[in-house]
Short mmCIF file of C-alpha atoms in Angstrom, two decimals:
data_model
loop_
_atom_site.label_atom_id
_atom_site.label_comp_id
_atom_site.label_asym_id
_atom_site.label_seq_id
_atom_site.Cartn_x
_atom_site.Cartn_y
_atom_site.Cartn_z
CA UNK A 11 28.25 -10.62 7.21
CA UNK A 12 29.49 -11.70 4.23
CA UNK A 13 28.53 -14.83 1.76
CA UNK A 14 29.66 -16.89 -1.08
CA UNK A 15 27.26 -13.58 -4.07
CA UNK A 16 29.44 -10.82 -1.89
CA UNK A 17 32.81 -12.87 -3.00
CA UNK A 18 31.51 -13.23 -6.39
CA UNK A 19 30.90 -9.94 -6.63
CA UNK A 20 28.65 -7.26 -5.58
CA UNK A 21 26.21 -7.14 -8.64
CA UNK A 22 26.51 -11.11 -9.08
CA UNK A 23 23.03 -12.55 -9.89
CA UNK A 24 21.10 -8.94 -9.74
CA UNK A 25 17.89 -8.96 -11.43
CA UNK A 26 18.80 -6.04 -13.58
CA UNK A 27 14.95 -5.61 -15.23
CA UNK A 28 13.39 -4.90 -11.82
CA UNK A 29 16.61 -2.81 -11.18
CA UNK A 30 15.49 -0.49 -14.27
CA UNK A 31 11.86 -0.58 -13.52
CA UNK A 32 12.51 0.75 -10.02
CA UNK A 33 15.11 3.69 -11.76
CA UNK A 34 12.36 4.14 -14.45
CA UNK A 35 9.78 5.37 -11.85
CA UNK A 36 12.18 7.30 -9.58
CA UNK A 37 13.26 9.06 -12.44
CA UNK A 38 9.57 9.66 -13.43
CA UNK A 39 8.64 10.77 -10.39
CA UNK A 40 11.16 13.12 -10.02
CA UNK A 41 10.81 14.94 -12.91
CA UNK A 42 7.36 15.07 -12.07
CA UNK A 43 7.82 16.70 -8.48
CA UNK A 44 9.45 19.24 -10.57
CA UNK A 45 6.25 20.16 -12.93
CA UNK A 46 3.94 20.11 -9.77
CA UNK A 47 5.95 22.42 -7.90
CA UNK A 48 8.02 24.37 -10.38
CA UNK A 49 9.25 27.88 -9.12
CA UNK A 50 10.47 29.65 -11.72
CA UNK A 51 12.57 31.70 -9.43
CA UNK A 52 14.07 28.10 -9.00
CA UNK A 53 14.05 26.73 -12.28
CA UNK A 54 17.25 24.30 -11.60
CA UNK A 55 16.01 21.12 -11.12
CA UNK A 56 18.82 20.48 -8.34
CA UNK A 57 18.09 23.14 -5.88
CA UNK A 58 17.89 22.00 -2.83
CA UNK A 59 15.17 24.96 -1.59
CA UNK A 60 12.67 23.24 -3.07
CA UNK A 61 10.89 19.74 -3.43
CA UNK A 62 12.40 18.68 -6.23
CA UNK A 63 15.59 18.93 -4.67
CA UNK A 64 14.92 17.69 -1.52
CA UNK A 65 13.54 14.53 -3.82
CA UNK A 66 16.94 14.25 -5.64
CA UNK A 67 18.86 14.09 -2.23
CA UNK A 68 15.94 11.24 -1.13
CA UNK A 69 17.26 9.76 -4.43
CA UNK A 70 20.75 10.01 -4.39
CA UNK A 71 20.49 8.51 -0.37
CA UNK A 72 18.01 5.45 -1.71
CA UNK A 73 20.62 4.81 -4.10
CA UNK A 74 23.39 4.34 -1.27
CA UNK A 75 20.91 2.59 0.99
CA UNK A 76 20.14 0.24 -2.19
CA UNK A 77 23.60 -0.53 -2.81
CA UNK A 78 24.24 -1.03 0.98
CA UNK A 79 21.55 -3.97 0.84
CA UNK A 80 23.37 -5.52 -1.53
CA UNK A 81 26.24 -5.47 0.31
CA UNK A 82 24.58 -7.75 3.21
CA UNK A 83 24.51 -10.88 3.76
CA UNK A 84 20.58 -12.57 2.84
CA UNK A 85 20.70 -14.27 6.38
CA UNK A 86 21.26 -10.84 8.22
CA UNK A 87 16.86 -10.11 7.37
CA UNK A 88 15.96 -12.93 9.07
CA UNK A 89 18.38 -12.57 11.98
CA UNK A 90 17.02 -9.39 12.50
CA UNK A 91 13.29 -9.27 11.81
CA UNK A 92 12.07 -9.44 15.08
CA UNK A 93 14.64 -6.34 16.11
CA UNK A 94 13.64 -4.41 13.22
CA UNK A 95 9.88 -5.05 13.92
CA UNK A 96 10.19 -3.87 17.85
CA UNK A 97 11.81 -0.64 16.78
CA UNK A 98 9.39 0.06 14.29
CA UNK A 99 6.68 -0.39 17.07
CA UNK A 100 8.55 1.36 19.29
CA UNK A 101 8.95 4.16 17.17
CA UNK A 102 4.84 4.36 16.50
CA UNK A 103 4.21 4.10 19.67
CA UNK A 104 6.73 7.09 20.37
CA UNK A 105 5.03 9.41 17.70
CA UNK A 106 1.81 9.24 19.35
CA UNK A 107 4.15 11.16 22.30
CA UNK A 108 6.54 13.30 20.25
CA UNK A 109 4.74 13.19 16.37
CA UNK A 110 4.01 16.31 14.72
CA UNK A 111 0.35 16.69 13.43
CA UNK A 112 0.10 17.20 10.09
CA UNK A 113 -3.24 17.49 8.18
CA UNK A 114 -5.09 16.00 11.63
CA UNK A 115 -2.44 12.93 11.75
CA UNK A 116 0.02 12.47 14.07
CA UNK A 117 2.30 10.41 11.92
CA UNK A 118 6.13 12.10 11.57
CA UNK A 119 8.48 12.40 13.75
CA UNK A 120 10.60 15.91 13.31
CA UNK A 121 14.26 15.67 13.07
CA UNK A 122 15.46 19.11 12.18
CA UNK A 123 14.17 19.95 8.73
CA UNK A 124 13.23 16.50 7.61
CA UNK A 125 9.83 14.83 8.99
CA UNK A 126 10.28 10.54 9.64
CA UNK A 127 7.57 8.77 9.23
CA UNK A 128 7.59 4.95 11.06
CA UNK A 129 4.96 4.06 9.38
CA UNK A 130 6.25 3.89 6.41
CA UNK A 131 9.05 1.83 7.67
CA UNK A 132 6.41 -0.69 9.67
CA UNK A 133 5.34 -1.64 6.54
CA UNK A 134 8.77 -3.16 5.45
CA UNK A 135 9.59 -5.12 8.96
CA UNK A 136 6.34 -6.25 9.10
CA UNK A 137 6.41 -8.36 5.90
CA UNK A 138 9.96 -9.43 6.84
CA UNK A 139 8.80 -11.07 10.63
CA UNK A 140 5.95 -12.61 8.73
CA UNK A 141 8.21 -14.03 6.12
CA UNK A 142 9.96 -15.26 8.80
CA UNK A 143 7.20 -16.34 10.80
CA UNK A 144 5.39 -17.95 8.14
CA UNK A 145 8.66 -19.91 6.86
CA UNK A 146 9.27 -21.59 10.21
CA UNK A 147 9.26 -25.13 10.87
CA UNK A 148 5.55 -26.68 11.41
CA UNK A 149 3.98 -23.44 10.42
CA UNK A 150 0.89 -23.89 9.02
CA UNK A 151 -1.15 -21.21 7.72
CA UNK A 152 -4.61 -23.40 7.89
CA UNK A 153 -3.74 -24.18 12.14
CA UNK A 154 -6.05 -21.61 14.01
CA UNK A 155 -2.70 -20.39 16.25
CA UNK A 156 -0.25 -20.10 13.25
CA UNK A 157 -3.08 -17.74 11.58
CA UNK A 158 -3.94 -16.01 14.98
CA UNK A 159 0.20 -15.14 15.21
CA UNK A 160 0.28 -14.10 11.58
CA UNK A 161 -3.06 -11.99 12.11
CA UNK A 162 -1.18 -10.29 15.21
CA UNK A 163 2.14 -9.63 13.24
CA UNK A 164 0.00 -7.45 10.76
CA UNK A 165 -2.56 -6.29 13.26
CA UNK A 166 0.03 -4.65 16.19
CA UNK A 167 1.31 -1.85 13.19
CA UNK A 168 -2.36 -1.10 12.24
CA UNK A 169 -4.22 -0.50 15.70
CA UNK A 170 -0.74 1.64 16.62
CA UNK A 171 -1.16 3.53 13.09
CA UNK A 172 -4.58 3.68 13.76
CA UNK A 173 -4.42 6.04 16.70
CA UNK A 174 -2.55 8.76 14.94
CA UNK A 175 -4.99 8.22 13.16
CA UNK A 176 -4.02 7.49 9.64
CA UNK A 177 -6.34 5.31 8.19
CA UNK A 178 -4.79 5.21 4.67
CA UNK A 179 -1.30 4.01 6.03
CA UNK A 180 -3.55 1.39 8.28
CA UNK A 181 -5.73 -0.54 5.73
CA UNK A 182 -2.24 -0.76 3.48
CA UNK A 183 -1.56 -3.77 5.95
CA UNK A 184 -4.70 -5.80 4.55
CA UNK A 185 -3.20 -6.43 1.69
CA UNK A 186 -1.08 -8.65 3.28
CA UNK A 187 -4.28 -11.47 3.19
CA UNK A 188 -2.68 -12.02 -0.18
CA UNK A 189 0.47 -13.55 1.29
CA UNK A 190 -1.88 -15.52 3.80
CA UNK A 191 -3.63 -16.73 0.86
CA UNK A 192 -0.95 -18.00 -1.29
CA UNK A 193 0.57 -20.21 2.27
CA UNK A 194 -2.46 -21.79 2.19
CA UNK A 195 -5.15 -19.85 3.78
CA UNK A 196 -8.76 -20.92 2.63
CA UNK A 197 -10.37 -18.87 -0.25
CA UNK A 198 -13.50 -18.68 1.74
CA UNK A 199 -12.04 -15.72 3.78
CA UNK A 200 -10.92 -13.77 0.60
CA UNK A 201 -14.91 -14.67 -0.23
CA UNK A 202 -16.10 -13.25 3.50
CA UNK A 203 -14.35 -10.18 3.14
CA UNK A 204 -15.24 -9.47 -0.70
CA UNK A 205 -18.99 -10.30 0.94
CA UNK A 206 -18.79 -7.85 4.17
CA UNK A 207 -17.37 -5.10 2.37
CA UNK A 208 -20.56 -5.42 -0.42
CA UNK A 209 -22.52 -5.60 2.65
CA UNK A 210 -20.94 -2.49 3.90
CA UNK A 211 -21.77 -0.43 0.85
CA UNK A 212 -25.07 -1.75 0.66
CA UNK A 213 -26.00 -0.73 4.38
CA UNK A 214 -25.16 3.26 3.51
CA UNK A 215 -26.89 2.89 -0.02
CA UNK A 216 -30.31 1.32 0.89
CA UNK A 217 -32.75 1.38 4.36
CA UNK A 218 -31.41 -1.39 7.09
CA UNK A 219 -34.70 -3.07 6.93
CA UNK A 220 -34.98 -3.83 3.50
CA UNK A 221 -31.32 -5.34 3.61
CA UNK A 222 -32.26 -7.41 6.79
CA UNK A 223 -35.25 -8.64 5.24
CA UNK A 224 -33.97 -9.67 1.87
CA UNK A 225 -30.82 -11.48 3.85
CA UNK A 226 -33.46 -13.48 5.42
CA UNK A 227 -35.32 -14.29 3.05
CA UNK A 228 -32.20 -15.26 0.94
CA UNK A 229 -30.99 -17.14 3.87
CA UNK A 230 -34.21 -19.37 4.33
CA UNK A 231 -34.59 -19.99 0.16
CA UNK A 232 -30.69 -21.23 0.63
CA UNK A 233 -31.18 -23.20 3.77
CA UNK A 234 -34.80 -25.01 2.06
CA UNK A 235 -32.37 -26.18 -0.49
CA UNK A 236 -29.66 -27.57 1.68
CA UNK A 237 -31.70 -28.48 3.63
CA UNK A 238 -30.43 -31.96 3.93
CA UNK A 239 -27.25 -31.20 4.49
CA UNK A 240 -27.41 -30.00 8.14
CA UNK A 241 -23.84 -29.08 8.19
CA UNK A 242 -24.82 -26.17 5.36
CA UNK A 243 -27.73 -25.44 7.59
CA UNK A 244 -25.38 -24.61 10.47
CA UNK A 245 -23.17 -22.16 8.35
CA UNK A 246 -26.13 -20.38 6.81
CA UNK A 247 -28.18 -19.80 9.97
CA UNK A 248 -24.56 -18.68 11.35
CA UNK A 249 -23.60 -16.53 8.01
CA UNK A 250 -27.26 -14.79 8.32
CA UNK A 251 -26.91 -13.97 12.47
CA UNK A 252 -23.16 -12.57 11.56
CA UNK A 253 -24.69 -10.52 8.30
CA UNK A 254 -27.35 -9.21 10.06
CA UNK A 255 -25.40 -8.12 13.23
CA UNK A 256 -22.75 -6.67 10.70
CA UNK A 257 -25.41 -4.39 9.11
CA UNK A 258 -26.45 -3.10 12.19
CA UNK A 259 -23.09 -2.34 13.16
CA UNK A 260 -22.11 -0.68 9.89
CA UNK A 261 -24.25 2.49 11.23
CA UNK A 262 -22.56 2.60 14.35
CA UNK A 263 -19.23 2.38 12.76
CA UNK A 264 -20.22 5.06 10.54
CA UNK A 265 -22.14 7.32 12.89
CA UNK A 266 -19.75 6.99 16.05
CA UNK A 267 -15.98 5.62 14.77
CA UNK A 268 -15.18 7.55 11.11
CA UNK A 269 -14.52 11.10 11.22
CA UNK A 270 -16.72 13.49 9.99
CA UNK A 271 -14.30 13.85 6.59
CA UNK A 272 -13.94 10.27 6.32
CA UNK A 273 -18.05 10.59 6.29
CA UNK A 274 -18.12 12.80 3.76
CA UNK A 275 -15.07 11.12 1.10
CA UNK A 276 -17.48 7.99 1.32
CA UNK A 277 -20.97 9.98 0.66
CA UNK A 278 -19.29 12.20 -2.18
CA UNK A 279 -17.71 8.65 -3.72
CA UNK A 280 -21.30 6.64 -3.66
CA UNK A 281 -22.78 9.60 -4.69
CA UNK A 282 -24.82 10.11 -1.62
CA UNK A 283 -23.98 13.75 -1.47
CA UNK A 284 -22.54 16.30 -4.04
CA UNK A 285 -19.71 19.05 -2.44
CA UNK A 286 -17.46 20.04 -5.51
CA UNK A 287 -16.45 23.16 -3.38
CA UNK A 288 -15.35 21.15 0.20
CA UNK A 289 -14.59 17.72 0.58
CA UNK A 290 -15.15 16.76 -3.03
CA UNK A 291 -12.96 19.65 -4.18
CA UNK A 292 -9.56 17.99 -4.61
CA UNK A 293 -11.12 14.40 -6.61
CA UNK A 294 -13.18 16.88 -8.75
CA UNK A 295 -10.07 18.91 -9.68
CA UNK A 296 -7.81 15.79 -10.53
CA UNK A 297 -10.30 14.42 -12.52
CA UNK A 298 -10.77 17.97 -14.94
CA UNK A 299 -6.36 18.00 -14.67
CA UNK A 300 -6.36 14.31 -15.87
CA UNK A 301 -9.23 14.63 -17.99
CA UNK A 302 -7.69 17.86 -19.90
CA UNK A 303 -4.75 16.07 -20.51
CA UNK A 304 -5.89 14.16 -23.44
CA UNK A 305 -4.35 11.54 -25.56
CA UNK A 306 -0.90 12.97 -25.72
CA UNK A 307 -1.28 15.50 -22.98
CA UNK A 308 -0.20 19.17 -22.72
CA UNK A 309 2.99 19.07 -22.42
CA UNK A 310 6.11 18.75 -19.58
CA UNK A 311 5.38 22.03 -17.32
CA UNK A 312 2.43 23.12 -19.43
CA UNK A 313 -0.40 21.51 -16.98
CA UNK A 314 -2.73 24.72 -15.93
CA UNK A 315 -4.14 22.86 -13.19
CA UNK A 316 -0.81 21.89 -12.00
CA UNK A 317 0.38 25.35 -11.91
CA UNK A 318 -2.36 27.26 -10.46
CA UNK A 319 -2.43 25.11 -7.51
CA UNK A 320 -6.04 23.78 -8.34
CA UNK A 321 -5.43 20.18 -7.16
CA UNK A 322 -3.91 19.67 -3.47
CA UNK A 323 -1.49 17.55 -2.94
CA UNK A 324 -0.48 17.76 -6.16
CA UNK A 325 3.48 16.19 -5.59
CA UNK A 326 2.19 13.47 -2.83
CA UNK A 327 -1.04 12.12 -2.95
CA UNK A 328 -2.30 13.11 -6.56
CA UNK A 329 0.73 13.35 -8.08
CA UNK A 330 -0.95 11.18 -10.94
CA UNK A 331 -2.27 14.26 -11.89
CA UNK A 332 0.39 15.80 -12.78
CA UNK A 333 1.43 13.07 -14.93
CA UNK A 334 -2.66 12.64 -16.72
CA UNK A 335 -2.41 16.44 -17.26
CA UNK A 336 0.89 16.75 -18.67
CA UNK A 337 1.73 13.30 -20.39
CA UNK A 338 -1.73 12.80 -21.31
CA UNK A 339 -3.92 8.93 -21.40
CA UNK A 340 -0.35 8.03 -23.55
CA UNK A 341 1.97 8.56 -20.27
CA UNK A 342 -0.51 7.35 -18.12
CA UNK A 343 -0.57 4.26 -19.59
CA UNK A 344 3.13 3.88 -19.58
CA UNK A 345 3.45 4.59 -15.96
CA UNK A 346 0.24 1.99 -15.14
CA UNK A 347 2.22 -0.26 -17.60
CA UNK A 348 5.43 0.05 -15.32
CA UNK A 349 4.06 -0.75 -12.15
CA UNK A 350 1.88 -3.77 -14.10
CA UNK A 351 5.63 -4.78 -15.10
CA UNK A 352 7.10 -4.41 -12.39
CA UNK A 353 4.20 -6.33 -10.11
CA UNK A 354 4.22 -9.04 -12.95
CA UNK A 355 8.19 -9.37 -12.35
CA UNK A 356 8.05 -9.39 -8.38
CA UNK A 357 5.44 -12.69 -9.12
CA UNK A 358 7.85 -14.15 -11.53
CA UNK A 359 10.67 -13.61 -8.54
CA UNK A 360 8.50 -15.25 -6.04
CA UNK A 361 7.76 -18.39 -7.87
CA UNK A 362 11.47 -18.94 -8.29
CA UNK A 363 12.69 -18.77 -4.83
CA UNK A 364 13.66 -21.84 -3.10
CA UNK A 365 13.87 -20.44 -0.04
CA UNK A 366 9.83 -19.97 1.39
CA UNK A 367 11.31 -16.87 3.40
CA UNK A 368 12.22 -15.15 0.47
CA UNK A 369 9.14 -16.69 -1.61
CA UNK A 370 6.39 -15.01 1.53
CA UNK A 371 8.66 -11.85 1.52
CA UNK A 372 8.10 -11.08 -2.15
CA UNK A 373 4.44 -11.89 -2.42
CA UNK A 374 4.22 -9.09 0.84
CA UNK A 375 5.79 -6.74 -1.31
CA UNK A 376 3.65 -7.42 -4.49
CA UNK A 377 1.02 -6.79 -2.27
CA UNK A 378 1.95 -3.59 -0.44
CA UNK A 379 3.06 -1.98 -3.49
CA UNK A 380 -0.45 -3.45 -5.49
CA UNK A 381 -2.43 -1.64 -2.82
CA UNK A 382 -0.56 1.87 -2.65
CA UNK A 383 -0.89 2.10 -7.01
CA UNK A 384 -4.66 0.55 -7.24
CA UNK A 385 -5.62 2.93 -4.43
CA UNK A 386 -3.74 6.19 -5.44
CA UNK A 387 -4.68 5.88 -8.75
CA UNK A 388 -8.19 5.24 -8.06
CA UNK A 389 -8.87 8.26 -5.69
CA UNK A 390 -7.19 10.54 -8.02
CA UNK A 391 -9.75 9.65 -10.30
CA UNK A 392 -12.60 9.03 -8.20
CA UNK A 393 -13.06 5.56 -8.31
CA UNK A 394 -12.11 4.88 -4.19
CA UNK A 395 -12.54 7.38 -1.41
CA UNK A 396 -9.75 9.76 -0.65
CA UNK A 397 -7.40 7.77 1.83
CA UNK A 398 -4.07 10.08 1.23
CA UNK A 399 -1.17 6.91 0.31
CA UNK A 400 1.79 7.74 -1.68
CA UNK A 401 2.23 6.65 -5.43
CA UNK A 402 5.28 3.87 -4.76
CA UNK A 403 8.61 5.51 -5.98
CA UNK A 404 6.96 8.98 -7.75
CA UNK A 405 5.36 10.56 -4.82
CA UNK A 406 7.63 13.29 -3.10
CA UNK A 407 8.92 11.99 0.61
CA UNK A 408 12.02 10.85 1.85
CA UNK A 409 10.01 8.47 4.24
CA UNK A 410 7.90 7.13 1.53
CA UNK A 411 11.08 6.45 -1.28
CA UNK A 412 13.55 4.84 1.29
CA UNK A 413 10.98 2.82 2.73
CA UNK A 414 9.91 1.43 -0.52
CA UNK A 415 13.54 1.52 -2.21
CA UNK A 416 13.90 -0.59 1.31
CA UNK A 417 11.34 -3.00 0.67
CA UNK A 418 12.41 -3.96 -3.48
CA UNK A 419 16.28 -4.27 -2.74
CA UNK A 420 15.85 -6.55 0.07
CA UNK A 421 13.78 -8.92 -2.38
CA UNK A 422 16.29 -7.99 -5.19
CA UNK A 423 19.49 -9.11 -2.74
CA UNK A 424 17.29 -12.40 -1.79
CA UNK A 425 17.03 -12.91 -5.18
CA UNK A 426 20.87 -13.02 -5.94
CA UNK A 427 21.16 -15.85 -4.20
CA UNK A 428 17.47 -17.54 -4.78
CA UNK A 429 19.12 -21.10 -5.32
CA UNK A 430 20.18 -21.19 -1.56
CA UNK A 431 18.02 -21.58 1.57
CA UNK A 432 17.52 -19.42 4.40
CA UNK A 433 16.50 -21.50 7.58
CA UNK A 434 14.45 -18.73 10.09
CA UNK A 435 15.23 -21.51 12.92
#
């Protein structure tokens, strides 16, 4: 498929800034694979027996899959979203058969050497199809079915994901209330769920009782105010029945549903329970290798912590640490400062689409990429339970860089051609 930007050109109407932020963070996360792991029995950065080179082929094969979206036409994405989304399911529901457990998830699928991850993938054809669904004609966000659809586009990925069980991966999908939000969906739900989850923290912090009690309580002072408005009435009597079942089903959740680690990442992070040796071990140690790091840091392969092996995970999930340990609070604020660029950019993209395909499309991948950096970045230094999600474009994974190298060049190629329209019908 080819159309009028291919004939112009292949790099006709790029936007080269988000082009640079994206090489900017590859290039930093590279480097920094290379400190975390560093062998110095393998002190080329290109050799492919370690991570760092397995990250530079990842690189080098994002690069070529980048260009290749460029190369297509902007109507093949919506031609093809519903195909691309039925693979990916297909492909989560076959590593629940075939998927090698790794660290208690089934999640990758081996293929020789290299480990594929779907859901990594899910995440991409998932905002696509709701893009598309979202975009159609007499769509509306605010109609109970157009939601219910749009709620079972996102939700099929996440109960599949959620048997492998990977809960990080899995809650990466709520982010996508954003795009909801900005079609139309009422604020009041962004409200409910701020509410529930306060109501969820509060149920583990203080005695059920109490909480039912003061929600009553709350609820009749409230409803003695409104109380001629008997519309008002209605939705507190129903808020306080819904509260008060939800706090009695927090402790079931808790008790029978999460795992006994998930338990315990939640205790250490509301400070319900102390275990610097255990489960608290790795949070503890990326806080003393970010912490150490100073203003201007100690220095590229200097980081002690780094090279001792003190922090797990130290080239996937807290690969921050490297980069607080070595680059100091100077580099960490660059690379937050990226990310804030590049999320500010993907906005600035959105608002001037005129297609509302590609305008839904971008705000799913502000989102998913928002979640993955406030998350990562916030369990590394203690601030939100340990989930395990990749740092977008500087954790090591070949699953994890193609599928977000995926995700930003499919906006950038809508973007070369933002003054046309793309009809999903």
């Amino acid at each position: 498929m080819r159309d009028s930007t291919i004939q112009r050109g292949l790099f006709y109407n790029v936007d080269w800034l988000t082009v640079l932020l994206y090489v900017a963070l590859c290039t930093i996360g590279w480097f920094n694979i290379h400190s975390a792991v560093y062998d110095p029995q393998h002190k080329y950065i290109v050799d492919f027996d370690t991570n760092y080179g397995k990250q530079f082929i990842y690189l080098m094969s994002s690069v070529v899959l980048a260009i290749f979206i460029l190369l297509l036409d902007n109507r093949f994405f919506v031609a093809f979203a519903s195909i691309f989304y039925v693979i990916t399911i297909i492909l989560l529901i076959a590593v629940l058969v075939v998927g090698r457990n790794v660290g208690g998830n089934q999640a990758w699928i081996p293929l020789g050497s290299f480990r594929l991850q779907p859901s990594e993938f899910a995440k991409v054809t998932t905002c696509i199809l709701l893009a598309r669904y979202l975009s159609g004609t007499n769509i509306r966000i605010t109609e109970w079915k157009s939601f219910f659809v749009a709620a079972g586009i996102i939700a099929l990925p996440m109960l599949l994901i959620m048997l492998q069980p990977d809960t990080g991966s899995t809650l990466v999908f709520c982010s996508l209330i954003f795009v909801l939000y900005r079609e139309g969906l009422s604020p009041y739900f962004l409200v409910v769920i701020a509410l529930l989850i306060t109501l969820f923290i509060l149920t583990l912090l203080f005695n059920q009782i109490y909480l039912v009690i003061m929600i009553i309580a709350l609820g009749a002072l409230l409803i003695w105010i409104f109380r001629r408005y008997r519309g008002v009435m209605l939705m507190l009597v129903i808020g306080i029945a819904i509260s008060i079942g939800f706090i009695f089903s927090v402790k079931y959740l808790y008790q029978n549903v999460l795992k006994p680690h998930q338990k315990e990442r939640i205790d250490i992070l509301l400070g319900l329970t102390t275990d610097l040796r255990k489960k608290g071990y790795n949070v503890n140690q990326s806080k003393i290798a970010i912490g150490s790091g100073k203003l201007w840091g100690k220095g590229y392969l200097q980081g002690t912590q780094t090279k001792y092996s003190f922090v797990p995970e130290q080239s996937t999930d807290f690969i921050f640490c490297t980069v607080g340990e070595e680059w100091g609070f100077a580099g960490s604020v660059v690379v937050i400062g990226l990310y804030l660029f590049l999320l500010l950019r993907i906005i600035v993209i959105a608002e001037r689409q005129r297609s509302p395909f590609s305008r839904i499309y971008a705000y799913g991948v502000a989102s998913v990429i928002f979640f993955h950096v406030i998350i990562n970045i916030g369990m590394t230094i203690g601030l939100v339970p340990v989930i395990g999600i990749p740092l977008p474009y500087i954790s090591y994974g070949g699953s994890s860089l193609w599928s977000f190298t995926i995700l930003l060049f499919v906006l950038i190629k809508l973007d070369s051609n933002r003054m046309g329209t793309i009809s999903p019908n």
